């Protein structure tokens, strides 16, 4: 039986009569990049927040590293890193000082802080106040804060949102290097197929709260035959008819 780093079963969250997430069973294999794809409002952030214990599910179960969540919450979250929405930082402090605050909470050594700043290529900007950082630099600091304690699972919610093309390229190439370089599994969400296509090997497509596809990107391509992936995605989510 394959061991999944993250496995949810029938995960459901309802707001009033509206099912934001409806029976989602994710299977995220070890040391992969899993692209969680869906249009705005499809239920990506709600799913990720449930996995991190930030929202309580109405139904369903979650296992991380094979352990039940939230029953083993502390033990699990020590090995998870996340960047959900915009990173939270103190603008009047430097990048280094911000990272140090997180690192202290996690009992991380000084050398690991410096190494992390180098990984995200902020070592030359470490002493600059974060309020003077570009958006791309802030996102890289957010990723540094998420990985400084060397988690085994990294959860990134639309990390390239709002960045310019060079910022997107920088973050993308860094994320792609993560599984091999650091032995981490990455769950990354996006509303853009071409984003996921360039980063992930596995893909889960969520549409109106339901997981309508989950497999490798290669299988999705095979399934669609000669159709471009974009077209397959639009057909699956019912948007193809308007083309
Ligand atoms: P986006 O990229 O736009 O954030 P998403 O796929 O992450 O999209 P979610 O943020 O998970 O989508 O939202 C899923 C649905 O649940 C949306 O229709 C949203 O309006 C609704 N929703 C989310 N949070 C709440 C809330 N606290 N109360 C009511 N509805 C909510």
PDB file of C-alpha atoms and ligand atoms in Angstrom, residues 15 18 20 39-46 158, ligand 1:
ATOM      1  CA  UNK A  15     -21.350  27.475   5.307  1.00  0.00           C
ATOM      2  CA  UNK A  18     -23.398  26.126   0.839  1.00  0.00           C
ATOM      3  CA  UNK A  20     -17.484  25.102   0.267  1.00  0.00           C
ATOM      4  CA  UNK A  39     -11.069  28.347 -10.040  1.00  0.00           C
ATOM      5  CA  UNK A  40     -11.517  31.160  -7.517  1.00  0.00           C
ATOM      6  CA  UNK A  41     -13.975  30.046  -4.857  1.00  0.00           C
ATOM      7  CA  UNK A  42     -13.618  26.333  -5.720  1.00  0.00           C
ATOM      8  CA  UNK A  43     -12.628  25.426  -2.153  1.00  0.00           C
ATOM      9  CA  UNK A  44      -8.802  25.264  -2.230  1.00  0.00           C
ATOM     10  CA  UNK A  45      -8.071  27.583   0.711  1.00  0.00           C
ATOM     11  CA  UNK A  46     -10.835  26.069   2.837  1.00  0.00           C
ATOM     12  CA  UNK A 158      -1.341  30.457  -4.470  1.00  0.00           C
TER      13      UNK A 158
HETATM   14  P1  LIG B   1      -9.789  31.724  -3.892  1.00  0.00           P
HETATM   15  O1  LIG B   1      -8.569  31.434  -4.674  1.00  0.00           O
HETATM   16  O2  LIG B   1     -10.680  32.750  -4.520  1.00  0.00           O
HETATM   17  O3  LIG B   1      -9.555  31.958  -2.427  1.00  0.00           O
HETATM   18  P2  LIG B   1     -10.576  29.053  -3.160  1.00  0.00           P
HETATM   19  O4  LIG B   1     -10.637  27.932  -4.104  1.00  0.00           O
HETATM   20  O5  LIG B   1      -9.441  29.113  -2.219  1.00  0.00           O
HETATM   21  O6  LIG B   1     -10.670  30.394  -3.995  1.00  0.00           O
HETATM   22  P3  LIG B   1     -12.204  29.167  -0.808  1.00  0.00           P
HETATM   23  O7  LIG B   1     -11.572  30.418  -0.256  1.00  0.00           O
HETATM   24  O8  LIG B   1     -11.868  27.888  -0.192  1.00  0.00           O
HETATM   25  O9  LIG B   1     -11.951  29.075  -2.369  1.00  0.00           O
HETATM   26  O10 LIG B   1     -13.781  29.383  -0.759  1.00  0.00           O
HETATM   27  C1  LIG B   1     -14.691  28.387  -1.193  1.00  0.00           C
HETATM   28  C2  LIG B   1     -16.099  28.923  -1.084  1.00  0.00           C
HETATM   29  O11 LIG B   1     -16.455  29.064   0.285  1.00  0.00           O
HETATM   30  C3  LIG B   1     -16.280  30.303  -1.720  1.00  0.00           C
HETATM   31  O12 LIG B   1     -17.532  30.344  -2.358  1.00  0.00           O
HETATM   32  C4  LIG B   1     -16.239  31.228  -0.552  1.00  0.00           C
HETATM   33  O13 LIG B   1     -17.012  32.387  -0.811  1.00  0.00           O
HETATM   34  C5  LIG B   1     -16.869  30.389   0.555  1.00  0.00           C
HETATM   35  N1  LIG B   1     -16.370  30.744   1.875  1.00  0.00           N
HETATM   36  C6  LIG B   1     -15.086  30.686   2.288  1.00  0.00           C
HETATM   37  N2  LIG B   1     -14.984  31.072   3.578  1.00  0.00           N
HETATM   38  C7  LIG B   1     -16.252  31.390   3.981  1.00  0.00           C
HETATM   39  C8  LIG B   1     -16.819  31.857   5.213  1.00  0.00           C
HETATM   40  N3  LIG B   1     -16.056  32.060   6.286  1.00  0.00           N
HETATM   41  N4  LIG B   1     -18.151  32.067   5.247  1.00  0.00           N
HETATM   42  C9  LIG B   1     -18.933  31.835   4.170  1.00  0.00           C
HETATM   43  N5  LIG B   1     -18.457  31.393   2.988  1.00  0.00           N
HETATM   44  C10 LIG B   1     -17.141  31.164   2.889  1.00  0.00           C
END
